[in-house]
Amino acid sequence: WSFATEALAYPIKNVTATASSSQSADTGPEKTIDGSGLVNDLHSTAPEHMWLSNPTGPKPAWIQYQFDKAYKLRELWVWNANQVVEGTLGLGARDVTVEYSVDGAAWIVLTDVEFARASGVAGYAHNTTVDLKGIAAKYVKLTIKSNWGGLLAQYSLSEVRFFYVPVLARDPSPASGATGVHPQVTLSWRAGREAASHAVYVSTDQQA
């Protein structure tokens, strides 16, 4: 027999990023979520493919991520700053506080973690995985308290990736908004993991 199993967790696709500051328009926080510099999940050394804070920006520096809705979060992959000069300047984030929120107003500290230093060589694979412990969150903030060099008051990350556990119903068949469907069709969907039951509503008015 051969069969496929469901992935334990899936990457979140709808993410926006903001930060306390950026060195330039080419090194904004969106660089950490747009896949720039990644080929087969291996990162380049190009500075324009990474977020870099402004040395005169607020301290401690922070970078914040917002999802399109709240998710049950499993883990965070981190590609740290990977410029060729990383071995000398050490701009990569080191001591980081991870906080989360459902509404963007009330924040809860999840953990303090040390991000591993990047190699400074092209073809760098992520080398930090943060356990997000199944928290429910729409926002995650990383507050960076130190970098690996300690020479400059600048902080940098190459890429991050959040993974979630699918606990909500998804992939309905027929699709939402489908027309010309036979009245005796059998409704089906992917069940939310850990869900005991799902409530199904049929209407032309989503708010009804």
Short mmCIF file of C-alpha atoms in Angstrom, two decimals:
data_model
loop_
_atom_site.label_atom_id
_atom_site.label_comp_id
_atom_site.label_asym_id
_atom_site.label_seq_id
_atom_site.Cartn_x
_atom_site.Cartn_y
_atom_site.Cartn_z
CA TRP A 1 0.00 0.00 0.00
CA SER A 2 1.02 3.60 -0.54
CA PHE A 3 -0.75 6.65 0.78
CA ALA A 4 -0.26 10.33 1.54
CA THR A 5 -0.50 11.85 5.00
CA GLU A 6 -1.52 15.37 5.90
CA ALA A 7 1.24 17.80 6.80
CA LEU A 8 1.60 18.42 10.51
CA ALA A 9 1.46 22.20 9.95
CA TYR A 10 1.18 24.58 7.02
CA PRO A 11 2.94 27.90 6.25
CA ILE A 12 0.80 31.03 6.63
CA LYS A 13 0.57 32.82 3.29
CA ASN A 14 -1.22 36.08 4.13
CA VAL A 15 1.28 38.00 6.26
CA THR A 16 2.19 41.68 6.48
CA ALA A 17 5.23 43.06 8.29
CA THR A 18 6.02 46.35 10.02
CA ALA A 19 9.09 47.41 12.00
CA SER A 20 10.37 50.05 14.38
CA SER A 21 12.61 51.40 11.60
CA SER A 22 14.39 50.51 8.35
CA GLN A 23 17.74 51.58 6.95
CA SER A 24 16.23 52.27 3.51
CA ALA A 25 13.29 51.51 1.23
CA ASP A 26 15.23 48.52 -0.10
CA THR A 27 15.64 46.97 3.35
CA GLY A 28 12.12 47.20 4.75
CA PRO A 29 10.43 44.60 6.98
CA GLU A 30 8.54 43.11 4.01
CA LYS A 31 11.85 41.59 2.89
CA THR A 32 11.48 39.02 5.67
CA ILE A 33 8.25 37.58 4.24
CA ASP A 34 8.46 38.01 0.46
CA GLY A 35 10.79 35.10 -0.30
CA SER A 36 13.41 37.39 -1.82
CA GLY A 37 16.84 35.80 -1.68
CA LEU A 38 15.45 32.30 -1.19
CA VAL A 39 16.06 29.49 -3.67
CA ASN A 40 14.93 26.06 -2.50
CA ASP A 41 14.74 27.53 1.03
CA LEU A 42 18.41 28.55 0.92
CA HIS A 43 19.17 32.26 1.35
CA SER A 44 21.50 34.59 -0.50
CA THR A 45 23.94 37.14 0.92
CA ALA A 46 22.42 40.14 -0.92
CA PRO A 47 21.67 42.99 1.56
CA GLU A 48 18.60 44.07 -0.44
CA HIS A 49 17.01 40.70 0.35
CA MET A 50 16.99 41.39 4.11
CA TRP A 51 15.43 43.73 6.65
CA LEU A 52 17.90 46.12 8.30
CA SER A 53 16.93 48.59 11.03
CA ASN A 54 18.07 52.20 11.10
CA PRO A 55 20.88 52.83 13.65
CA THR A 56 19.10 55.99 14.82
CA GLY A 57 15.71 54.25 15.10
CA PRO A 58 13.87 53.40 18.34
CA LYS A 59 15.49 50.97 20.76
CA PRO A 60 14.92 48.19 21.30
CA ALA A 61 14.25 47.47 17.65
CA TRP A 62 11.24 45.35 16.79
CA ILE A 63 9.57 43.73 13.82
CA GLN A 64 5.90 42.75 13.87
CA TYR A 65 3.84 40.34 11.77
CA GLN A 66 0.09 40.44 11.16
CA PHE A 67 -1.92 37.57 9.66
CA ASP A 68 -5.25 37.79 7.83
CA LYS A 69 -6.94 36.07 10.80
CA ALA A 70 -6.06 34.34 14.05
CA TYR A 71 -4.26 31.00 13.67
CA LYS A 72 -3.19 28.23 15.99
CA LEU A 73 0.57 28.67 15.63
CA ARG A 74 2.97 25.75 15.79
CA GLU A 75 6.43 27.11 14.98
CA LEU A 76 8.51 29.89 13.44
CA TRP A 77 11.46 29.34 11.12
CA VAL A 78 14.13 32.05 11.11
CA TRP A 79 16.80 32.85 8.56
CA ASN A 80 19.00 35.38 10.36
CA ALA A 81 20.90 38.26 8.71
CA ASN A 82 23.23 36.71 6.14
CA GLN A 83 25.33 39.45 4.57
CA VAL A 84 28.92 38.59 3.67
CA VAL A 85 30.02 40.92 6.50
CA GLU A 86 27.96 39.03 9.10
CA GLY A 87 31.05 37.32 10.49
CA THR A 88 32.57 40.75 11.20
CA LEU A 89 29.66 43.08 12.01
CA GLY A 90 27.21 40.54 13.41
CA LEU A 91 24.02 42.44 12.56
CA GLY A 92 21.85 39.35 12.95
CA ALA A 93 19.31 39.29 15.78
CA ARG A 94 20.53 37.44 18.87
CA ASP A 95 18.47 37.88 22.06
CA VAL A 96 14.81 38.19 21.05
CA THR A 97 11.53 38.43 23.00
CA VAL A 98 8.56 36.84 21.24
CA GLU A 99 5.14 38.34 22.01
CA TYR A 100 1.71 37.61 20.54
CA SER A 101 -1.74 39.17 20.40
CA VAL A 102 -5.21 38.44 19.07
CA ASP A 103 -6.26 42.08 18.62
CA GLY A 104 -2.95 43.98 18.30
CA ALA A 105 -3.64 45.84 21.58
CA ALA A 106 -3.17 43.32 24.42
CA TRP A 107 0.18 41.54 24.18
CA ILE A 108 1.41 38.40 25.92
CA VAL A 109 5.08 37.42 26.21
CA LEU A 110 5.58 33.90 24.91
CA THR A 111 9.30 33.36 25.34
CA ASP A 112 12.81 34.79 25.17
CA VAL A 113 14.98 33.02 22.62
CA GLU A 114 18.44 33.26 21.08
CA PHE A 115 18.44 33.28 17.27
CA ALA A 116 21.36 31.34 15.81
CA ARG A 117 23.93 33.29 13.82
CA ALA A 118 23.88 32.98 10.04
CA SER A 119 26.83 31.69 8.04
CA GLY A 120 27.35 34.77 5.87
CA VAL A 121 27.62 32.42 2.90
CA ALA A 122 25.19 31.98 0.02
CA GLY A 123 23.00 28.90 0.33
CA TYR A 124 22.17 29.47 4.01
CA ALA A 125 19.40 27.27 5.44
CA HIS A 126 17.26 28.45 8.34
CA ASN A 127 18.93 27.47 11.62
CA THR A 128 16.47 28.66 14.27
CA THR A 129 13.07 27.10 14.93
CA VAL A 130 10.92 28.74 17.61
CA ASP A 131 8.23 26.59 19.25
CA LEU A 132 5.05 28.70 19.27
CA LYS A 133 3.31 26.21 21.57
CA GLY A 134 -0.06 26.18 19.79
CA ILE A 135 -0.93 29.76 20.74
CA ALA A 136 -3.89 31.45 19.02
CA ALA A 137 -2.71 34.73 17.53
CA LYS A 138 -3.24 37.21 14.72
CA TYR A 139 -0.11 39.23 15.57
CA VAL A 140 3.44 38.25 16.55
CA LYS A 141 6.12 40.75 17.56
CA LEU A 142 9.86 40.08 17.76
CA THR A 143 11.68 42.56 20.00
CA ILE A 144 15.42 42.42 19.39
CA LYS A 145 17.54 43.21 22.43
CA SER A 146 20.98 42.45 21.01
CA ASN A 147 22.79 41.44 17.85
CA TRP A 148 25.69 39.04 17.34
CA GLY A 149 28.40 41.68 16.83
CA GLY A 150 27.61 44.25 19.47
CA LEU A 151 29.43 46.86 17.37
CA LEU A 152 26.54 48.69 15.71
CA ALA A 153 23.07 49.48 17.01
CA GLN A 154 21.50 47.86 13.94
CA TYR A 155 19.54 44.65 13.68
CA SER A 156 18.69 42.48 10.73
CA LEU A 157 16.78 39.40 9.59
CA SER A 158 16.71 37.65 6.22
CA GLU A 159 13.42 35.72 6.28
CA VAL A 160 10.84 34.22 8.62
CA ARG A 161 8.09 31.66 8.09
CA PHE A 162 5.16 30.93 10.39
CA PHE A 163 3.45 27.52 10.49
CA TYR A 164 -0.10 26.90 11.72
CA VAL A 165 -2.24 23.91 12.65
CA PRO A 166 -5.50 23.86 10.58
CA VAL A 167 -8.20 23.78 13.25
CA LEU A 168 -10.88 25.53 11.15
CA ALA A 169 -13.01 23.87 8.46
CA ARG A 170 -11.66 24.48 4.95
CA ASP A 171 -11.86 23.48 1.26
CA PRO A 172 -15.67 23.22 0.98
CA SER A 173 -17.18 21.34 -1.94
CA PRO A 174 -19.10 22.79 -3.71
CA ALA A 175 -17.02 25.92 -3.30
CA SER A 176 -18.48 28.93 -1.53
CA GLY A 177 -20.49 30.95 -4.06
CA ALA A 178 -20.85 28.08 -6.54
CA THR A 179 -23.85 28.23 -8.90
CA GLY A 180 -25.69 25.62 -10.97
CA VAL A 181 -25.20 23.00 -8.26
CA HIS A 182 -27.51 19.96 -8.27
CA PRO A 183 -29.99 20.19 -5.36
CA GLN A 184 -29.07 16.68 -4.20
CA VAL A 185 -25.34 17.37 -4.02
CA THR A 186 -23.43 15.95 -1.05
CA LEU A 187 -21.67 18.70 0.86
CA SER A 188 -18.11 17.99 1.97
CA TRP A 189 -15.15 19.84 3.43
CA ARG A 190 -11.86 19.31 5.17
CA ALA A 191 -12.60 19.08 8.87
CA GLY A 192 -10.74 21.30 11.29
CA ARG A 193 -8.16 19.28 13.14
CA GLU A 194 -9.19 18.59 16.76
CA ALA A 195 -12.77 19.75 16.00
CA ALA A 196 -15.54 17.58 17.46
CA SER A 197 -18.18 18.98 15.07
CA HIS A 198 -18.87 21.70 12.52
CA ALA A 199 -21.99 23.83 12.00
CA VAL A 200 -23.04 24.27 8.36
CA TYR A 201 -25.02 27.33 7.25
CA VAL A 202 -26.65 27.59 3.80
CA SER A 203 -27.77 31.04 2.67
CA THR A 204 -27.35 33.69 -0.01
CA ASP A 205 -26.54 36.13 2.80
CA GLN A 206 -23.27 35.45 4.61
CA GLN A 207 -24.45 37.55 7.59
CA ALA A 208 -27.82 35.79 7.94
#
